[in-house]
Amino acid sequence: MNTDLSFKIADFMQKQFLFTFDGRTVTAETNLFESGHLDSFGFVELVTFLEQEFAIKLSDDDLLSNRLNSLASVTAVVEEKLSRVR
Amino acid sequence: MSAEPISHCTRCVLPSTFPGIAFDSSGLCSFCQAAEQEAPVATARQQLRTRMEEAIESSRGQGEYDCIVAFSGGKDSTYTLQQLVRTYHLRCLAVTVDNGFVAEQARENCYTVTAALGVDFLFFRPAPDFMAQMYRNSVVAGGVQSPASIKRASALCNSCISLINNLMVKFALQHEAPLIAGGYIGGQVPKDMAVLDLNLIQQEWIRAPQRDRYTQLFGPAAGQFFFIRQSLLQKQPSGRVTVINPMLTVALRESEILASIQALGWQPARDTGRHSSNCRLNDLGIAIHYRQHGFHPYVMEVAEQVRYGLMDRAEALAKVQEIPDLAGLSPQMERIGIGLADF
Ligand SMILES: [Zn+2]
């Protein structure tokens, strides 16, 4: 996993959604919707952040695939997008 | 002698108790600093309006109604309904969800306004027992809403908003309406909610965990409101509805909104507190929120109005510093079954 990227996304999530990746109750693999840390408003904010910060466009498939649910999988999706741009 | 600690942003009135806030040396908050980096708000609003108008045009004339309007009878949703009918000529079904605390005057406004605008109107009241249970557990049980939800509204409001949003999706599907409109104003929801293409299948994985939590905490009756049957989903073959919030695309002061809707016969309710024009439970939500979190749950939206010049700073400060007295709210507390020891 790209740690710079992951760090940036984690930083946004923690500040915006008011929780901490403490490595025990919430980890990079935690499904944040199931754990209750993200809701549908948060999802809108997350998508807007990712598109603006990394200048990417998330497709319907990305949004449908329920991959945008944990720090690790969000990072992976962004990484894929960025590698395709390059 | 040390300097006075900062209590409120020197521009927008957000308090130092607001989650995640930081101030620069001049007392400007991190939210105002971030806003300075964004595109001019007038341009952003214009872009959102264009997108919203495109969504409106492509949705017209498809279903039984063009648009389901979440209509509380309060000032913002009244203005919204008026705009959709008079400016955009949409065939609307206005739906009011009666949470059991709708002020008498607000109820009258609902009937008066929908008659003046010539739109069909539905007054829907979920079972009072369920509503009381939902409100009670929103206060008493932990983890009902996401941690960030405290920035937007009180726990009571957040649960009610969830319920209403879900109901509106159901009404939209039942009536094959491609649009759902709300009266959210800036600061209440993310700006992108001016136009939000809601893919219901996508929303399913987002909402399923929330729905499970609600059913667990609010009892099996929650399924009635938070669950969308497959057969209902299939009524919209595209799997999509578009949510619009027209107020996010215009710059209006409260006085302009009031002047406009009073022409429809709308009158202010006198028993709903300072921040609501329809709900008699709102003040309790504010008082509990302040006691639990140390800031007023309306401060985010009030701050945004001030930041963009739609409200005077002094008026805003007065609004968010006046906290309703719990002593006067015991009838409401009794109805939802909570006491002072519960929060
Ligand atoms: Zn500020």
XYZ file of C-alpha atoms and ligand atoms in Angstrom:
430
model
C 0.000 0.000 0.000
C 1.203 3.487 -0.853
C 1.824 4.915 2.602
C 1.897 8.606 1.635
C -1.438 8.236 -0.039
C -2.841 6.198 2.800
C -1.608 8.735 5.341
C -3.283 11.609 3.495
C -6.596 9.782 3.272
C -6.406 8.638 6.892
C -5.704 12.203 7.987
C -8.745 13.488 6.118
C -10.978 10.736 7.481
C -9.897 11.239 11.072
C -10.370 15.007 10.965
C -13.579 14.982 8.993
C -15.295 11.978 10.536
C -14.039 12.389 14.095
C -12.503 9.051 14.921
C -9.004 7.594 15.238
C -7.352 4.688 13.513
C -6.110 3.241 16.784
C -5.010 -0.081 15.312
C -7.347 -2.006 17.626
C -10.996 -0.990 17.353
C -10.486 0.798 14.045
C -7.831 -0.373 11.606
C -7.091 0.259 7.928
C -9.194 -2.814 7.123
C -12.251 -1.863 9.187
C -15.413 -1.446 7.120
C -16.246 2.059 8.303
C -19.915 1.832 7.371
C -20.363 -1.339 9.371
C -18.472 0.101 12.310
C -20.712 3.186 12.195
C -17.935 5.719 11.572
C -19.214 6.698 8.141
C -22.746 7.391 6.920
C -24.235 8.479 3.610
C -23.392 12.150 4.241
C -19.832 11.123 5.007
C -19.717 9.126 1.794
C -20.576 12.262 -0.214
C -17.821 14.170 1.579
C -15.327 11.369 1.051
C -16.009 11.114 -2.691
C -15.721 14.899 -3.088
C -12.426 14.921 -1.176
C -10.906 12.076 -3.193
C -11.902 13.594 -6.535
C -10.607 17.050 -5.652
C -7.472 16.118 -3.747
C -6.216 13.562 -6.263
C -7.813 14.996 -9.420
C -9.502 11.700 -10.232
C -13.020 10.829 -11.303
C -14.726 7.934 -9.550
C -16.927 5.958 -11.898
C -20.267 4.363 -11.220
C -18.456 1.048 -10.986
C -16.198 2.389 -8.257
C -19.193 3.665 -6.342
C -21.192 0.494 -6.867
C -18.477 -1.956 -6.048
C -18.584 -1.210 -2.306
C -14.807 -0.943 -2.316
C -14.875 2.529 -0.837
C -15.516 1.252 2.656
C -12.177 1.037 4.456
C -8.945 2.989 4.486
C -7.084 0.144 2.779
C -9.585 -0.337 -0.021
C -10.128 3.387 -0.590
C -6.361 3.791 -0.896
C -6.230 0.910 -3.367
C -8.957 2.448 -5.534
C -7.177 5.824 -5.606
C -3.858 4.136 -6.378
C -5.373 2.314 -9.345
C -6.866 5.555 -10.674
C -3.593 7.415 -10.347
C -1.561 4.678 -12.020
C -3.948 4.721 -14.968
C -3.534 8.487 -15.334
C 0.265 8.288 -15.430
C -0.570 38.451 31.218
C -1.695 35.844 28.742
C -4.073 36.642 25.914
C -7.751 35.771 26.275
C -8.399 32.308 24.884
C -10.309 32.395 21.627
C -13.967 31.634 22.199
C -15.366 32.151 18.684
C -13.943 32.621 15.199
C -13.564 36.310 14.511
C -15.401 35.898 11.228
C -17.931 33.061 11.326
C -18.706 32.518 15.053
C -17.671 28.830 15.182
C -16.648 28.196 18.802
C -13.379 26.749 20.109
C -15.425 23.790 21.372
C -16.307 22.777 17.795
C -14.747 19.404 16.842
C -11.507 19.620 14.896
C -11.344 23.422 14.808
C -8.098 25.415 14.896
C -7.481 29.163 14.828
C -4.736 31.318 13.324
C -3.140 34.187 15.228
C -5.869 36.598 14.131
C -8.585 34.306 15.463
C -9.758 33.107 12.064
C -10.937 29.486 12.194
C -9.697 26.618 10.040
C -13.095 26.374 8.311
C -12.923 30.018 7.212
C -9.322 29.537 6.106
C -10.349 26.550 3.991
C -13.249 28.517 2.508
C -10.799 31.174 1.326
C -9.069 28.529 -0.796
C -12.293 27.539 -2.533
C -13.787 28.961 -5.702
C -15.926 32.074 -5.115
C -19.189 30.972 -3.558
C -21.306 32.757 -6.176
C -19.601 30.789 -8.952
C -20.018 27.533 -7.055
C -23.714 28.231 -6.493
C -24.207 29.049 -10.156
C -22.562 25.773 -11.177
C -24.732 23.832 -8.769
C -27.829 25.619 -10.053
C -26.967 24.724 -13.644
C -26.477 21.075 -12.680
C -29.727 21.079 -10.733
C -31.638 22.613 -13.637
C -30.248 19.987 -15.998
C -31.414 17.271 -13.605
C -34.853 18.883 -13.427
C -35.203 19.088 -17.203
C -34.167 15.489 -17.754
C -36.609 14.251 -15.100
C -39.739 16.053 -16.178
C -42.885 14.187 -17.164
C -41.758 10.626 -16.484
C -43.733 9.432 -13.483
C -46.921 10.030 -11.591
C -45.203 13.088 -10.098
C -41.983 14.789 -11.146
C -40.875 15.397 -7.604
C -41.537 14.339 -4.021
C -40.930 17.316 -1.768
C -39.925 16.766 1.860
C -42.152 19.510 3.173
C -42.024 20.273 6.890
C -44.160 23.384 6.702
C -41.142 25.314 7.973
C -39.784 28.326 6.138
C -37.056 26.682 4.078
C -39.083 23.801 2.710
C -41.975 26.180 2.029
C -39.687 28.388 -0.021
C -38.338 25.299 -1.787
C -41.802 24.044 -2.687
C -42.752 27.457 -4.005
C -39.661 27.605 -6.176
C -40.197 24.131 -7.609
C -43.801 24.886 -8.480
C -43.576 28.491 -9.627
C -40.089 28.719 -11.102
C -39.589 25.197 -12.409
C -43.226 24.193 -12.973
C -42.700 20.704 -11.587
C -45.601 18.430 -10.716
C -44.922 18.002 -7.016
C -46.275 15.839 -4.241
C -45.560 17.594 -0.950
C -45.091 15.165 1.931
C -45.054 16.188 5.573
C -43.838 13.664 8.113
C -45.555 14.389 11.412
C -43.123 13.430 14.154
C -45.788 14.101 16.782
C -44.310 17.514 17.588
C -45.440 19.559 14.606
C -46.673 22.929 15.854
C -50.332 23.709 15.237
C -49.399 26.760 13.170
C -46.966 24.707 11.094
C -49.663 22.158 10.343
C -51.941 24.976 9.228
C -49.149 26.359 7.076
C -48.818 22.992 5.360
C -52.447 23.035 4.288
C -52.507 26.748 3.448
C -49.309 26.733 1.398
C -50.044 23.576 -0.581
C -53.505 24.927 -1.389
C -52.072 28.295 -2.456
C -49.593 26.542 -4.726
C -52.124 24.030 -5.997
C -50.104 20.924 -5.178
C -51.120 17.521 -3.854
C -50.246 17.047 -0.224
C -49.737 14.073 2.059
C -49.585 14.318 5.855
C -47.907 11.165 7.141
C -47.618 10.313 10.812
C -45.553 7.293 11.869
C -46.877 5.554 14.974
C -46.176 7.767 18.015
C -44.869 4.820 20.053
C -42.240 4.129 17.459
C -41.238 7.794 17.238
C -40.868 8.021 21.022
C -38.750 4.870 21.016
C -36.577 6.258 18.216
C -36.049 9.581 19.960
C -35.406 7.994 23.337
C -32.774 5.626 22.035
C -31.159 8.342 19.934
C -30.327 10.034 23.227
C -29.817 7.067 25.499
C -28.099 4.459 23.308
C -24.584 5.112 22.066
C -23.494 4.791 18.454
C -26.831 5.374 16.742
C -25.326 7.966 14.414
C -21.816 8.456 13.070
C -19.428 10.511 15.262
C -19.353 13.332 12.669
C -23.123 13.717 12.783
C -22.755 15.904 15.886
C -21.328 18.653 13.645
C -24.551 18.789 11.622
C -27.424 18.455 14.066
C -28.640 17.168 17.400
C -29.094 13.439 17.991
C -32.879 13.890 17.922
C -32.741 15.750 14.608
C -30.281 13.332 13.024
C -32.503 10.312 13.608
C -35.546 12.174 12.398
C -33.678 13.348 9.279
C -32.633 9.764 8.527
C -36.194 8.591 8.897
C -37.557 11.327 6.644
C -34.883 10.804 3.983
C -35.701 7.110 3.830
C -39.412 7.748 3.700
C -38.970 10.192 0.834
C -37.100 7.567 -1.177
C -39.969 5.172 -0.567
C -42.572 7.731 -1.623
C -40.536 8.560 -4.714
C -40.441 4.895 -5.709
C -44.122 4.351 -4.958
C -45.094 7.308 -7.136
C -42.395 6.741 -9.735
C -41.064 10.228 -9.156
C -37.507 10.672 -10.430
C -36.781 13.639 -8.144
C -36.769 14.170 -4.389
C -36.429 17.720 -3.098
C -35.435 18.939 0.319
C -35.107 22.350 1.895
C -31.605 22.023 3.288
C -29.626 25.242 3.477
C -25.862 25.785 3.376
C -23.968 24.269 6.305
C -26.654 21.672 7.074
C -25.422 19.161 4.503
C -22.437 18.855 2.148
C -22.744 21.378 -0.710
C -22.767 18.589 -3.266
C -26.184 17.649 -2.024
C -27.590 20.488 -4.151
C -27.835 17.730 -6.737
C -27.136 14.186 -5.736
C -27.651 11.325 -8.066
C -28.648 8.579 -5.698
C -27.973 5.137 -6.956
C -30.228 3.073 -4.750
C -28.206 -0.074 -5.267
C -25.096 1.800 -4.279
C -26.898 3.238 -1.279
C -27.873 -0.258 -0.256
C -24.382 -1.208 0.956
C -24.033 2.140 2.660
C -27.394 1.991 4.324
C -27.639 -1.675 5.230
C -25.382 -1.407 8.301
C -27.215 1.729 9.420
C -30.563 0.051 8.932
C -29.441 -2.966 10.952
C -28.340 -0.660 13.738
C -31.664 1.186 13.694
C -33.647 -2.037 13.782
C -31.580 -3.242 16.684
C -31.870 -0.004 18.642
C -35.326 1.251 17.665
C -37.093 -2.102 17.502
C -38.439 -4.153 14.570
C -40.859 -1.366 13.552
C -37.832 0.526 12.232
C -37.812 -1.851 9.273
C -41.028 -0.256 8.053
C -39.245 3.062 7.632
C -35.652 2.156 6.902
C -35.993 -0.898 4.716
C -36.806 -0.685 0.997
C -38.261 -3.859 -0.437
C -36.818 -5.312 -3.604
C -40.213 -5.092 -5.299
C -40.332 -1.386 -4.554
C -36.793 -0.843 -5.783
C -37.767 -2.410 -9.073
C -40.340 0.305 -9.675
C -37.468 2.546 -10.718
C -35.709 0.444 -13.381
C -32.745 2.829 -13.517
C -32.143 2.155 -9.837
C -31.735 5.895 -9.412
C -33.451 8.897 -7.937
C -32.005 12.381 -7.934
C -32.045 14.409 -4.738
C -32.098 18.171 -5.140
C -31.802 20.896 -2.522
C -32.541 24.140 -4.365
C -31.750 26.374 -1.367
C -28.092 25.407 -1.713
C -28.016 27.078 -5.112
C -29.277 30.500 -4.061
C -28.082 33.215 -1.703
C -30.945 34.375 0.460
C -31.255 36.069 3.805
C -33.901 34.793 6.196
C -35.852 38.031 5.816
C -36.119 37.525 2.048
C -37.364 33.977 2.498
C -39.977 35.066 5.019
C -41.209 37.927 2.857
C -41.606 35.590 -0.077
C -43.524 32.834 1.699
C -45.762 35.130 3.717
C -47.361 36.021 0.405
C -48.579 32.395 0.328
C -50.294 32.772 3.683
C -47.442 31.213 5.659
C -47.254 32.419 9.259
C -44.535 31.883 11.864
C -45.245 29.395 14.641
C -44.803 30.854 18.110
C -44.040 27.724 20.101
C -41.115 26.157 18.253
C -38.149 28.031 19.705
C -35.597 30.153 17.966
C -34.293 27.662 15.425
C -37.288 25.855 14.077
C -40.385 27.085 12.345
C -42.278 23.817 12.686
C -41.020 21.443 15.401
C -41.684 21.614 19.131
C -39.057 18.991 19.906
C -36.209 20.962 18.378
C -35.285 22.915 21.498
C -34.872 19.719 23.486
C -32.453 18.409 20.866
C -30.458 21.646 21.149
C -30.362 21.613 24.945
C -29.224 17.977 25.102
C -26.628 18.511 22.376
C -25.179 21.530 24.157
C -24.981 19.678 27.436
C -23.238 16.708 25.804
C -20.918 18.458 23.359
C -20.513 22.055 24.530
C -21.582 23.743 21.309
C -24.888 24.631 19.656
C -25.942 22.084 17.007
C -26.955 24.873 14.613
C -23.593 26.610 14.773
C -22.261 25.030 11.562
C -25.089 26.356 9.406
C -25.232 29.707 11.186
C -21.451 30.070 10.718
C -21.795 29.364 7.023
C -24.485 32.004 6.638
C -22.228 34.540 8.358
C -19.173 33.508 6.317
C -21.062 34.161 3.092
C -22.686 37.384 4.209
C -26.222 36.087 4.621
C -26.446 36.740 8.354
C -24.992 39.446 10.581
C -22.367 38.288 13.030
C -24.085 39.773 16.077
C -27.366 38.107 15.192
C -25.543 34.806 14.690
C -23.745 35.021 18.009
C -27.008 35.722 19.774
C -28.578 32.714 18.067
C -25.929 30.202 19.026
C -25.334 31.485 22.530
C -28.932 31.185 23.617
C -29.415 27.624 24.821
C -32.977 26.526 25.610
C -33.588 25.837 29.292
C -34.165 22.152 30.014
C -36.476 23.106 32.861
C -39.075 24.269 30.365
C -38.845 21.109 28.279
C -40.119 18.465 30.661
C -43.331 17.765 28.673
C -41.201 16.846 25.656
C -38.835 14.763 27.764
C -41.738 12.941 29.302
C -43.262 12.165 25.908
C -40.118 10.516 24.617
C -39.413 8.860 27.948
C -36.143 10.411 29.026
C -35.003 12.178 32.176
C -32.131 14.477 33.075
C -30.057 11.499 34.212
C -30.165 9.967 30.719
C -27.696 12.315 29.070
Zn -14.592 30.890 10.993
